[in-house]
Amino acid sequence: MSLMDSGKVLPLTAVAWTSNLGCCPKDFTLISITEDGAAANFTRGFGMKSGYYLCYSKDLKGSVVVSDIQVISDKDSIPHGYSYIREFLDSKTSVSKKKRVVVRTSPVANVETAVLDIKLTAKSKMLLQHYTYVGDIHGYVLWCRKGHFSSPTPKAKPRSISLEMRSLSLEEPSAPALPFRPRNLPPIPQQSRLSNRRHSLQAGDVLNTPADNSLQAITALDGVPFSLHPDFDLQASGTALQFNSQLNNIRIKSVKDIENEYNYTFTVEESAAKRIRPSIST
């Protein structure tokens, strides 16, 4: 199975015109011969200055791929999302404008299929297997092959963390390993981490602390006695009887009692509203 049949092939990332190998960039491949053995030198015909060639690149440094390629005439408007291919020409070469090659590029992460290869033939009747006809351009036929591609996975660079950066980490340092001891010996009792203020509490309060004797159960009110202010202590101030007598004098009224006491019929307002204002005779 070939590399292309197995799907392990890089897609095209750019297509361009070039005058010769000297003008062709290093990361581009120049198409000098067609599939049927003819020279792939595009010429302008009568009065031509110099020929030019098609070239393509598969360099993924730009993170874009060629998702489609078309051939349009000078009378057609360029499709949306497409652009003319680049030109690496010398001063003696110019590309014919009668037919142009346009490509559509997409980010490599947004597409699953792309243009994998392009080829040229000098005879329009010749068919290339697994290739799609793109169009005729200046006496040649342009073909392309599309499919799934495999992009190299970027390797993460290891980062070196200095001691100063590690000291700023929010993660708690790992607990030191306990020393080795035989299994038959009883476990070593842990020392209590209670503060001096905590020792003044009763023994029953100490039993309510967590199993690990941590300080998380200690609050600011631990060990502080609770008592009411004398102004609010009814028994101490002697105002309990007076307060109870005031409560006994409170009368609880029913809905009917409230309606009878505060009932108002609005008779005066209704009679005033019904009065007819006297008319002034002219």
PDB file of C-alpha atoms in Angstrom:
ATOM      1  CA  MET A   1       0.000   0.000   0.000  1.00  0.00           C
ATOM      2  CA  SER A   2       1.393   3.368  -0.989  1.00  0.00           C
ATOM      3  CA  LEU A   3       1.679   6.379   1.246  1.00  0.00           C
ATOM      4  CA  MET A   4      -1.232   8.126  -0.404  1.00  0.00           C
ATOM      5  CA  ASP A   5      -3.493   5.050  -0.339  1.00  0.00           C
ATOM      6  CA  SER A   6      -2.905   4.581   3.376  1.00  0.00           C
ATOM      7  CA  GLY A   7      -3.969   8.170   4.055  1.00  0.00           C
ATOM      8  CA  LYS A   8      -0.610   9.170   5.555  1.00  0.00           C
ATOM      9  CA  VAL A   9       0.044  12.117   3.258  1.00  0.00           C
ATOM     10  CA  LEU A  10       0.418  15.817   3.930  1.00  0.00           C
ATOM     11  CA  PRO A  11      -1.981  18.260   2.266  1.00  0.00           C
ATOM     12  CA  LEU A  12      -1.077  21.171   0.029  1.00  0.00           C
ATOM     13  CA  THR A  13      -0.616  24.413   1.924  1.00  0.00           C
ATOM     14  CA  ALA A  14       0.065  26.744  -1.031  1.00  0.00           C
ATOM     15  CA  VAL A  15       0.087  26.848  -4.854  1.00  0.00           C
ATOM     16  CA  ALA A  16       2.038  29.422  -6.871  1.00  0.00           C
ATOM     17  CA  TRP A  17       3.536  30.412 -10.221  1.00  0.00           C
ATOM     18  CA  THR A  18       7.326  30.522 -10.638  1.00  0.00           C
ATOM     19  CA  SER A  19       9.677  31.315 -13.499  1.00  0.00           C
ATOM     20  CA  ASN A  20      12.262  28.621 -12.830  1.00  0.00           C
ATOM     21  CA  LEU A  21      14.000  26.662 -10.084  1.00  0.00           C
ATOM     22  CA  GLY A  22      15.991  29.747  -9.121  1.00  0.00           C
ATOM     23  CA  CYS A  23      12.826  31.721  -8.352  1.00  0.00           C
ATOM     24  CA  CYS A  24      11.011  28.805  -6.725  1.00  0.00           C
ATOM     25  CA  PRO A  25      11.103  28.949  -2.896  1.00  0.00           C
ATOM     26  CA  LYS A  26      12.884  26.150  -1.038  1.00  0.00           C
ATOM     27  CA  ASP A  27       9.724  24.721   0.520  1.00  0.00           C
ATOM     28  CA  PHE A  28       7.924  24.528  -2.884  1.00  0.00           C
ATOM     29  CA  THR A  29       8.007  21.704  -5.444  1.00  0.00           C
ATOM     30  CA  LEU A  30       8.124  22.741  -9.111  1.00  0.00           C
ATOM     31  CA  ILE A  31       6.056  20.756 -11.660  1.00  0.00           C
ATOM     32  CA  SER A  32       8.378  20.638 -14.696  1.00  0.00           C
ATOM     33  CA  ILE A  33       6.912  17.630 -16.573  1.00  0.00           C
ATOM     34  CA  THR A  34       3.305  16.585 -17.200  1.00  0.00           C
ATOM     35  CA  GLU A  35       2.011  13.091 -16.536  1.00  0.00           C
ATOM     36  CA  ASP A  36       2.136  12.263 -20.245  1.00  0.00           C
ATOM     37  CA  GLY A  37       5.804  13.296 -20.605  1.00  0.00           C
ATOM     38  CA  ALA A  38       5.484  16.831 -21.993  1.00  0.00           C
ATOM     39  CA  ALA A  39       7.236  19.905 -20.658  1.00  0.00           C
ATOM     40  CA  ALA A  40       5.012  21.759 -18.169  1.00  0.00           C
ATOM     41  CA  ASN A  41       6.294  25.186 -19.228  1.00  0.00           C
ATOM     42  CA  PHE A  42       3.395  27.614 -19.570  1.00  0.00           C
ATOM     43  CA  THR A  43       4.051  30.056 -22.412  1.00  0.00           C
ATOM     44  CA  ARG A  44       2.194  33.154 -23.611  1.00  0.00           C
ATOM     45  CA  GLY A  45       2.462  32.254 -27.297  1.00  0.00           C
ATOM     46  CA  PHE A  46       3.340  34.978 -29.821  1.00  0.00           C
ATOM     47  CA  GLY A  47       5.547  37.707 -28.388  1.00  0.00           C
ATOM     48  CA  MET A  48       6.168  35.812 -25.173  1.00  0.00           C
ATOM     49  CA  LYS A  49       8.959  36.943 -22.884  1.00  0.00           C
ATOM     50  CA  SER A  50       9.475  33.826 -20.786  1.00  0.00           C
ATOM     51  CA  GLY A  51       7.632  30.742 -19.608  1.00  0.00           C
ATOM     52  CA  TYR A  52       6.507  29.861 -16.078  1.00  0.00           C
ATOM     53  CA  TYR A  53       5.635  26.773 -14.059  1.00  0.00           C
ATOM     54  CA  LEU A  54       3.224  25.664 -11.379  1.00  0.00           C
ATOM     55  CA  CYS A  55       4.627  24.834  -7.955  1.00  0.00           C
ATOM     56  CA  TYR A  56       3.128  23.800  -4.632  1.00  0.00           C
ATOM     57  CA  SER A  57       4.121  23.556  -0.981  1.00  0.00           C
ATOM     58  CA  LYS A  58       3.256  21.168   1.851  1.00  0.00           C
ATOM     59  CA  ASP A  59       4.859  23.148   4.658  1.00  0.00           C
ATOM     60  CA  LEU A  60       2.468  23.257   7.635  1.00  0.00           C
ATOM     61  CA  LYS A  61       4.235  26.056   9.490  1.00  0.00           C
ATOM     62  CA  GLY A  62       1.417  28.462   8.600  1.00  0.00           C
ATOM     63  CA  SER A  63      -1.253  26.077  10.003  1.00  0.00           C
ATOM     64  CA  VAL A  64      -3.405  26.435   6.842  1.00  0.00           C
ATOM     65  CA  VAL A  65      -4.199  23.970   4.051  1.00  0.00           C
ATOM     66  CA  VAL A  66      -5.596  24.254   0.525  1.00  0.00           C
ATOM     67  CA  SER A  67      -9.156  22.973   0.835  1.00  0.00           C
ATOM     68  CA  ASP A  68     -10.150  23.587  -2.840  1.00  0.00           C
ATOM     69  CA  ILE A  69      -8.674  24.714  -6.162  1.00  0.00           C
ATOM     70  CA  GLN A  70     -10.425  26.069  -9.278  1.00  0.00           C
ATOM     71  CA  VAL A  71      -9.666  27.523 -12.717  1.00  0.00           C
ATOM     72  CA  ILE A  72     -11.662  30.638 -13.712  1.00  0.00           C
ATOM     73  CA  SER A  73     -11.594  32.879 -16.766  1.00  0.00           C
ATOM     74  CA  ASP A  74     -10.961  36.604 -16.820  1.00  0.00           C
ATOM     75  CA  LYS A  75     -14.722  37.206 -17.272  1.00  0.00           C
ATOM     76  CA  ASP A  76     -15.659  35.297 -14.108  1.00  0.00           C
ATOM     77  CA  SER A  77     -15.630  36.933 -10.700  1.00  0.00           C
ATOM     78  CA  ILE A  78     -13.498  35.275  -8.087  1.00  0.00           C
ATOM     79  CA  PRO A  79     -15.626  33.059  -5.764  1.00  0.00           C
ATOM     80  CA  HIS A  80     -16.145  34.069  -2.159  1.00  0.00           C
ATOM     81  CA  GLY A  81     -13.390  32.783   0.103  1.00  0.00           C
ATOM     82  CA  TYR A  82     -10.939  32.162  -2.770  1.00  0.00           C
ATOM     83  CA  SER A  83      -7.766  34.025  -3.729  1.00  0.00           C
ATOM     84  CA  TYR A  84      -5.368  34.096  -6.670  1.00  0.00           C
ATOM     85  CA  ILE A  85      -2.287  31.955  -6.243  1.00  0.00           C
ATOM     86  CA  ARG A  86       1.016  33.670  -5.470  1.00  0.00           C
ATOM     87  CA  GLU A  87       3.658  34.521  -8.065  1.00  0.00           C
ATOM     88  CA  PHE A  88       7.428  34.067  -7.739  1.00  0.00           C
ATOM     89  CA  LEU A  89       8.491  35.492 -11.090  1.00  0.00           C
ATOM     90  CA  ASP A  90      11.467  37.341 -12.439  1.00  0.00           C
ATOM     91  CA  SER A  91      11.255  40.669 -14.232  1.00  0.00           C
ATOM     92  CA  LYS A  92      11.010  39.010 -17.678  1.00  0.00           C
ATOM     93  CA  THR A  93       7.998  36.828 -16.854  1.00  0.00           C
ATOM     94  CA  SER A  94       4.309  37.695 -16.587  1.00  0.00           C
ATOM     95  CA  VAL A  95       1.336  35.381 -16.115  1.00  0.00           C
ATOM     96  CA  SER A  96      -1.506  35.409 -18.617  1.00  0.00           C
ATOM     97  CA  LYS A  97      -4.755  36.836 -17.235  1.00  0.00           C
ATOM     98  CA  LYS A  98      -7.131  34.931 -19.551  1.00  0.00           C
ATOM     99  CA  LYS A  99      -7.405  32.049 -17.138  1.00  0.00           C
ATOM    100  CA  ARG A 100      -6.442  32.174 -13.487  1.00  0.00           C
ATOM    101  CA  VAL A 101      -5.925  29.562 -10.778  1.00  0.00           C
ATOM    102  CA  VAL A 102      -7.639  30.341  -7.469  1.00  0.00           C
ATOM    103  CA  VAL A 103      -7.456  28.443  -4.191  1.00  0.00           C
ATOM    104  CA  ARG A 104      -9.365  28.394  -0.939  1.00  0.00           C
ATOM    105  CA  THR A 105      -7.290  28.029   2.220  1.00  0.00           C
ATOM    106  CA  SER A 106      -8.647  26.965   5.617  1.00  0.00           C
ATOM    107  CA  PRO A 107      -7.121  26.488   9.075  1.00  0.00           C
ATOM    108  CA  VAL A 108      -5.804  22.973   9.465  1.00  0.00           C
ATOM    109  CA  ALA A 109      -7.898  22.439  12.611  1.00  0.00           C
ATOM    110  CA  ASN A 110     -11.196  23.326  10.859  1.00  0.00           C
ATOM    111  CA  VAL A 111     -11.132  20.810   7.983  1.00  0.00           C
ATOM    112  CA  GLU A 112     -10.762  17.053   7.690  1.00  0.00           C
ATOM    113  CA  THR A 113     -10.213  16.843   3.909  1.00  0.00           C
ATOM    114  CA  ALA A 114      -7.996  18.968   1.674  1.00  0.00           C
ATOM    115  CA  VAL A 115      -6.163  18.989  -1.663  1.00  0.00           C
ATOM    116  CA  LEU A 116      -3.448  16.353  -1.365  1.00  0.00           C
ATOM    117  CA  ASP A 117      -1.794  16.657  -4.790  1.00  0.00           C
ATOM    118  CA  ILE A 118      -2.040  18.413  -8.174  1.00  0.00           C
ATOM    119  CA  LYS A 119      -0.885  17.149 -11.571  1.00  0.00           C
ATOM    120  CA  LEU A 120      -0.798  18.400 -15.174  1.00  0.00           C
ATOM    121  CA  THR A 121      -1.460  16.648 -18.473  1.00  0.00           C
ATOM    122  CA  ALA A 122      -0.939  17.944 -22.004  1.00  0.00           C
ATOM    123  CA  LYS A 123      -3.788  15.934 -23.515  1.00  0.00           C
ATOM    124  CA  SER A 124      -7.355  16.669 -22.467  1.00  0.00           C
ATOM    125  CA  LYS A 125      -8.492  13.118 -23.286  1.00  0.00           C
ATOM    126  CA  MET A 126      -6.079  11.546 -20.818  1.00  0.00           C
ATOM    127  CA  LEU A 127      -7.647  10.569 -17.467  1.00  0.00           C
ATOM    128  CA  LEU A 128      -5.815  10.250 -14.188  1.00  0.00           C
ATOM    129  CA  GLN A 129      -7.083   7.645 -11.761  1.00  0.00           C
ATOM    130  CA  HIS A 130      -8.202   8.941  -8.343  1.00  0.00           C
ATOM    131  CA  TYR A 131      -7.808  12.559  -9.561  1.00  0.00           C
ATOM    132  CA  THR A 132     -10.511  15.159 -10.223  1.00  0.00           C
ATOM    133  CA  TYR A 133     -10.595  17.393 -13.289  1.00  0.00           C
ATOM    134  CA  VAL A 134     -10.093  21.060 -12.342  1.00  0.00           C
ATOM    135  CA  GLY A 135      -9.969  22.807 -15.724  1.00  0.00           C
ATOM    136  CA  ASP A 136      -8.035  23.661 -18.890  1.00  0.00           C
ATOM    137  CA  ILE A 137      -5.443  26.413 -18.629  1.00  0.00           C
ATOM    138  CA  HIS A 138      -3.137  27.593 -21.436  1.00  0.00           C
ATOM    139  CA  GLY A 139      -2.986  24.241 -23.277  1.00  0.00           C
ATOM    140  CA  TYR A 140      -2.722  22.070 -20.168  1.00  0.00           C
ATOM    141  CA  VAL A 141      -5.220  20.218 -18.008  1.00  0.00           C
ATOM    142  CA  LEU A 142      -5.060  20.668 -14.250  1.00  0.00           C
ATOM    143  CA  TRP A 143      -6.014  17.762 -11.980  1.00  0.00           C
ATOM    144  CA  CYS A 144      -6.258  17.529  -8.200  1.00  0.00           C
ATOM    145  CA  ARG A 145      -6.648  14.782  -5.627  1.00  0.00           C
ATOM    146  CA  LYS A 146      -8.640  15.404  -2.425  1.00  0.00           C
ATOM    147  CA  GLY A 147      -8.919  13.274   0.669  1.00  0.00           C
ATOM    148  CA  HIS A 148      -8.198  12.950   4.342  1.00  0.00           C
ATOM    149  CA  PHE A 149      -4.784  14.035   5.486  1.00  0.00           C
ATOM    150  CA  SER A 150      -2.560  13.408   8.473  1.00  0.00           C
ATOM    151  CA  SER A 151      -0.923  16.371  10.172  1.00  0.00           C
ATOM    152  CA  PRO A 152       2.070  15.862  12.446  1.00  0.00           C
ATOM    153  CA  THR A 153       1.149  16.194  16.106  1.00  0.00           C
ATOM    154  CA  PRO A 154       3.124  18.950  17.818  1.00  0.00           C
ATOM    155  CA  LYS A 155       5.330  17.831  20.660  1.00  0.00           C
ATOM    156  CA  ALA A 156       5.049  19.693  23.924  1.00  0.00           C
ATOM    157  CA  LYS A 157       8.288  21.249  25.072  1.00  0.00           C
ATOM    158  CA  PRO A 158       9.208  20.436  28.666  1.00  0.00           C
ATOM    159  CA  ARG A 159       9.299  23.505  30.863  1.00  0.00           C
ATOM    160  CA  SER A 160      11.900  23.902  33.566  1.00  0.00           C
ATOM    161  CA  ILE A 161      10.483  25.332  36.801  1.00  0.00           C
ATOM    162  CA  SER A 162      12.897  27.144  39.046  1.00  0.00           C
ATOM    163  CA  LEU A 163      12.943  26.857  42.815  1.00  0.00           C
ATOM    164  CA  GLU A 164      11.481  30.351  43.142  1.00  0.00           C
ATOM    165  CA  MET A 165       8.483  29.398  40.983  1.00  0.00           C
ATOM    166  CA  ARG A 166       7.898  26.215  42.958  1.00  0.00           C
ATOM    167  CA  SER A 167       7.788  28.209  46.173  1.00  0.00           C
ATOM    168  CA  LEU A 168       4.906  30.261  44.700  1.00  0.00           C
ATOM    169  CA  SER A 169       2.815  27.160  44.012  1.00  0.00           C
ATOM    170  CA  LEU A 170      -0.582  26.962  45.724  1.00  0.00           C
ATOM    171  CA  GLU A 171      -0.365  23.219  46.141  1.00  0.00           C
ATOM    172  CA  GLU A 172       0.349  21.937  49.621  1.00  0.00           C
ATOM    173  CA  PRO A 173       3.707  20.182  50.009  1.00  0.00           C
ATOM    174  CA  SER A 174       3.503  16.450  50.324  1.00  0.00           C
ATOM    175  CA  ALA A 175       3.756  15.014  53.835  1.00  0.00           C
ATOM    176  CA  PRO A 176       7.145  13.493  54.702  1.00  0.00           C
ATOM    177  CA  ALA A 177       7.316   9.744  54.699  1.00  0.00           C
ATOM    178  CA  LEU A 178       7.073   8.015  58.077  1.00  0.00           C
ATOM    179  CA  PRO A 179      10.140   6.096  59.273  1.00  0.00           C
ATOM    180  CA  PHE A 180      10.141   2.369  58.848  1.00  0.00           C
ATOM    181  CA  ARG A 181       9.051   0.347  61.895  1.00  0.00           C
ATOM    182  CA  PRO A 182       8.056  -3.303  62.452  1.00  0.00           C
ATOM    183  CA  ARG A 183       4.393  -4.276  62.092  1.00  0.00           C
ATOM    184  CA  ASN A 184       4.094  -5.794  65.584  1.00  0.00           C
ATOM    185  CA  LEU A 185       4.856  -2.538  67.391  1.00  0.00           C
ATOM    186  CA  PRO A 186       1.904  -0.354  68.447  1.00  0.00           C
ATOM    187  CA  PRO A 187       1.324   2.843  66.467  1.00  0.00           C
ATOM    188  CA  ILE A 188       3.117   5.946  67.663  1.00  0.00           C
ATOM    189  CA  PRO A 189       0.617   8.296  69.339  1.00  0.00           C
ATOM    190  CA  GLN A 190       0.382  11.692  67.703  1.00  0.00           C
ATOM    191  CA  GLN A 191       0.975  14.743  69.821  1.00  0.00           C
ATOM    192  CA  SER A 192      -1.968  17.035  70.373  1.00  0.00           C
ATOM    193  CA  ARG A 193      -1.762  20.300  68.494  1.00  0.00           C
ATOM    194  CA  LEU A 194      -4.169  22.163  70.815  1.00  0.00           C
ATOM    195  CA  SER A 195      -3.152  25.642  71.940  1.00  0.00           C
ATOM    196  CA  ASN A 196      -2.659  26.768  75.543  1.00  0.00           C
ATOM    197  CA  ARG A 197      -6.052  28.504  75.520  1.00  0.00           C
ATOM    198  CA  ARG A 198      -7.720  25.285  74.446  1.00  0.00           C
ATOM    199  CA  HIS A 199      -6.296  23.417  77.480  1.00  0.00           C
ATOM    200  CA  SER A 200      -8.437  25.607  79.791  1.00  0.00           C
ATOM    201  CA  LEU A 201     -11.617  23.980  78.391  1.00  0.00           C
ATOM    202  CA  GLN A 202     -13.320  21.014  79.969  1.00  0.00           C
ATOM    203  CA  ALA A 203     -12.473  17.469  79.025  1.00  0.00           C
ATOM    204  CA  GLY A 204     -15.880  16.996  77.369  1.00  0.00           C
ATOM    205  CA  ASP A 205     -15.150  19.834  74.945  1.00  0.00           C
ATOM    206  CA  VAL A 206     -11.870  18.252  73.942  1.00  0.00           C
ATOM    207  CA  LEU A 207     -13.665  15.021  73.085  1.00  0.00           C
ATOM    208  CA  ASN A 208     -15.811  16.912  70.557  1.00  0.00           C
ATOM    209  CA  THR A 209     -12.805  17.883  68.450  1.00  0.00           C
ATOM    210  CA  PRO A 210     -12.112  16.062  65.153  1.00  0.00           C
ATOM    211  CA  ALA A 211     -10.318  12.740  65.146  1.00  0.00           C
ATOM    212  CA  ASP A 212      -7.122  14.279  63.819  1.00  0.00           C
ATOM    213  CA  ASN A 213      -6.974  16.833  66.687  1.00  0.00           C
ATOM    214  CA  SER A 214      -6.757  19.657  64.174  1.00  0.00           C
ATOM    215  CA  LEU A 215      -7.426  23.272  65.027  1.00  0.00           C
ATOM    216  CA  GLN A 216     -10.302  23.595  62.565  1.00  0.00           C
ATOM    217  CA  ALA A 217     -12.960  23.061  65.323  1.00  0.00           C
ATOM    218  CA  ILE A 218     -11.650  25.902  67.545  1.00  0.00           C
ATOM    219  CA  THR A 219     -13.544  29.187  67.241  1.00  0.00           C
ATOM    220  CA  ALA A 220     -13.105  32.622  68.757  1.00  0.00           C
ATOM    221  CA  LEU A 221     -15.874  31.947  71.364  1.00  0.00           C
ATOM    222  CA  ASP A 222     -14.274  28.832  72.800  1.00  0.00           C
ATOM    223  CA  GLY A 223     -13.836  29.247  76.595  1.00  0.00           C
ATOM    224  CA  VAL A 224     -15.755  32.577  76.777  1.00  0.00           C
ATOM    225  CA  PRO A 225     -18.558  32.460  79.444  1.00  0.00           C
ATOM    226  CA  PHE A 226     -22.066  33.448  78.322  1.00  0.00           C
ATOM    227  CA  SER A 227     -24.253  35.750  80.441  1.00  0.00           C
ATOM    228  CA  LEU A 228     -27.014  38.344  79.886  1.00  0.00           C
ATOM    229  CA  HIS A 229     -26.582  42.025  80.499  1.00  0.00           C
ATOM    230  CA  PRO A 230     -28.269  43.143  83.762  1.00  0.00           C
ATOM    231  CA  ASP A 231     -30.565  45.515  81.843  1.00  0.00           C
ATOM    232  CA  PHE A 232     -32.065  42.534  80.002  1.00  0.00           C
ATOM    233  CA  ASP A 233     -32.194  40.168  82.961  1.00  0.00           C
ATOM    234  CA  LEU A 234     -35.824  40.416  84.155  1.00  0.00           C
ATOM    235  CA  GLN A 235     -35.298  38.360  87.269  1.00  0.00           C
ATOM    236  CA  ALA A 236     -32.259  40.363  88.367  1.00  0.00           C
ATOM    237  CA  SER A 237     -33.859  43.790  87.740  1.00  0.00           C
ATOM    238  CA  GLY A 238     -37.192  42.957  89.402  1.00  0.00           C
ATOM    239  CA  THR A 239     -39.282  44.039  86.379  1.00  0.00           C
ATOM    240  CA  ALA A 240     -40.649  40.585  85.653  1.00  0.00           C
ATOM    241  CA  LEU A 241     -43.967  41.201  87.483  1.00  0.00           C
ATOM    242  CA  GLN A 242     -44.504  44.565  85.786  1.00  0.00           C
ATOM    243  CA  PHE A 243     -43.792  43.085  82.382  1.00  0.00           C
ATOM    244  CA  ASN A 244     -46.190  40.180  82.987  1.00  0.00           C
ATOM    245  CA  SER A 245     -48.961  42.587  84.060  1.00  0.00           C
ATOM    246  CA  GLN A 246     -48.562  44.545  80.843  1.00  0.00           C
ATOM    247  CA  LEU A 247     -48.907  41.373  78.864  1.00  0.00           C
ATOM    248  CA  ASN A 248     -52.098  40.456  80.710  1.00  0.00           C
ATOM    249  CA  ASN A 249     -53.687  43.846  79.906  1.00  0.00           C
ATOM    250  CA  ILE A 250     -53.312  43.292  76.147  1.00  0.00           C
ATOM    251  CA  ARG A 251     -56.720  42.611  74.626  1.00  0.00           C
ATOM    252  CA  ILE A 252     -56.881  40.380  71.606  1.00  0.00           C
ATOM    253  CA  LYS A 253     -59.571  41.643  69.218  1.00  0.00           C
ATOM    254  CA  SER A 254     -61.398  39.554  66.696  1.00  0.00           C
ATOM    255  CA  VAL A 255     -62.148  40.539  63.131  1.00  0.00           C
ATOM    256  CA  LYS A 256     -65.724  41.473  64.061  1.00  0.00           C
ATOM    257  CA  ASP A 257     -64.530  43.708  66.909  1.00  0.00           C
ATOM    258  CA  ILE A 258     -62.149  45.525  64.586  1.00  0.00           C
ATOM    259  CA  GLU A 259     -64.875  46.063  61.944  1.00  0.00           C
ATOM    260  CA  ASN A 260     -67.335  47.397  64.535  1.00  0.00           C
ATOM    261  CA  GLU A 261     -64.783  49.760  66.050  1.00  0.00           C
ATOM    262  CA  TYR A 262     -63.317  51.145  62.862  1.00  0.00           C
ATOM    263  CA  ASN A 263     -66.311  50.847  60.520  1.00  0.00           C
ATOM    264  CA  TYR A 264     -66.833  53.899  58.308  1.00  0.00           C
ATOM    265  CA  THR A 265     -69.528  54.080  55.619  1.00  0.00           C
ATOM    266  CA  PHE A 266     -68.233  57.082  53.667  1.00  0.00           C
ATOM    267  CA  THR A 267     -71.765  58.533  53.565  1.00  0.00           C
ATOM    268  CA  VAL A 268     -70.597  62.155  53.557  1.00  0.00           C
ATOM    269  CA  GLU A 269     -68.218  61.553  50.690  1.00  0.00           C
ATOM    270  CA  GLU A 270     -70.845  59.728  48.613  1.00  0.00           C
ATOM    271  CA  SER A 271     -73.441  62.517  49.100  1.00  0.00           C
ATOM    272  CA  ALA A 272     -70.871  65.128  48.120  1.00  0.00           C
ATOM    273  CA  ALA A 273     -70.021  63.209  45.028  1.00  0.00           C
ATOM    274  CA  LYS A 274     -73.680  62.943  43.995  1.00  0.00           C
ATOM    275  CA  ARG A 275     -74.356  66.663  44.223  1.00  0.00           C
ATOM    276  CA  ILE A 276     -75.050  68.314  40.888  1.00  0.00           C
ATOM    277  CA  ARG A 277     -73.150  71.471  40.312  1.00  0.00           C
ATOM    278  CA  PRO A 278     -75.498  74.404  39.436  1.00  0.00           C
ATOM    279  CA  SER A 279     -75.362  75.488  35.825  1.00  0.00           C
ATOM    280  CA  ILE A 280     -74.828  79.139  34.946  1.00  0.00           C
ATOM    281  CA  SER A 281     -77.516  80.493  32.608  1.00  0.00           C
ATOM    282  CA  THR A 282     -76.351  82.675  29.827  1.00  0.00           C
TER     283      THR A 282
END
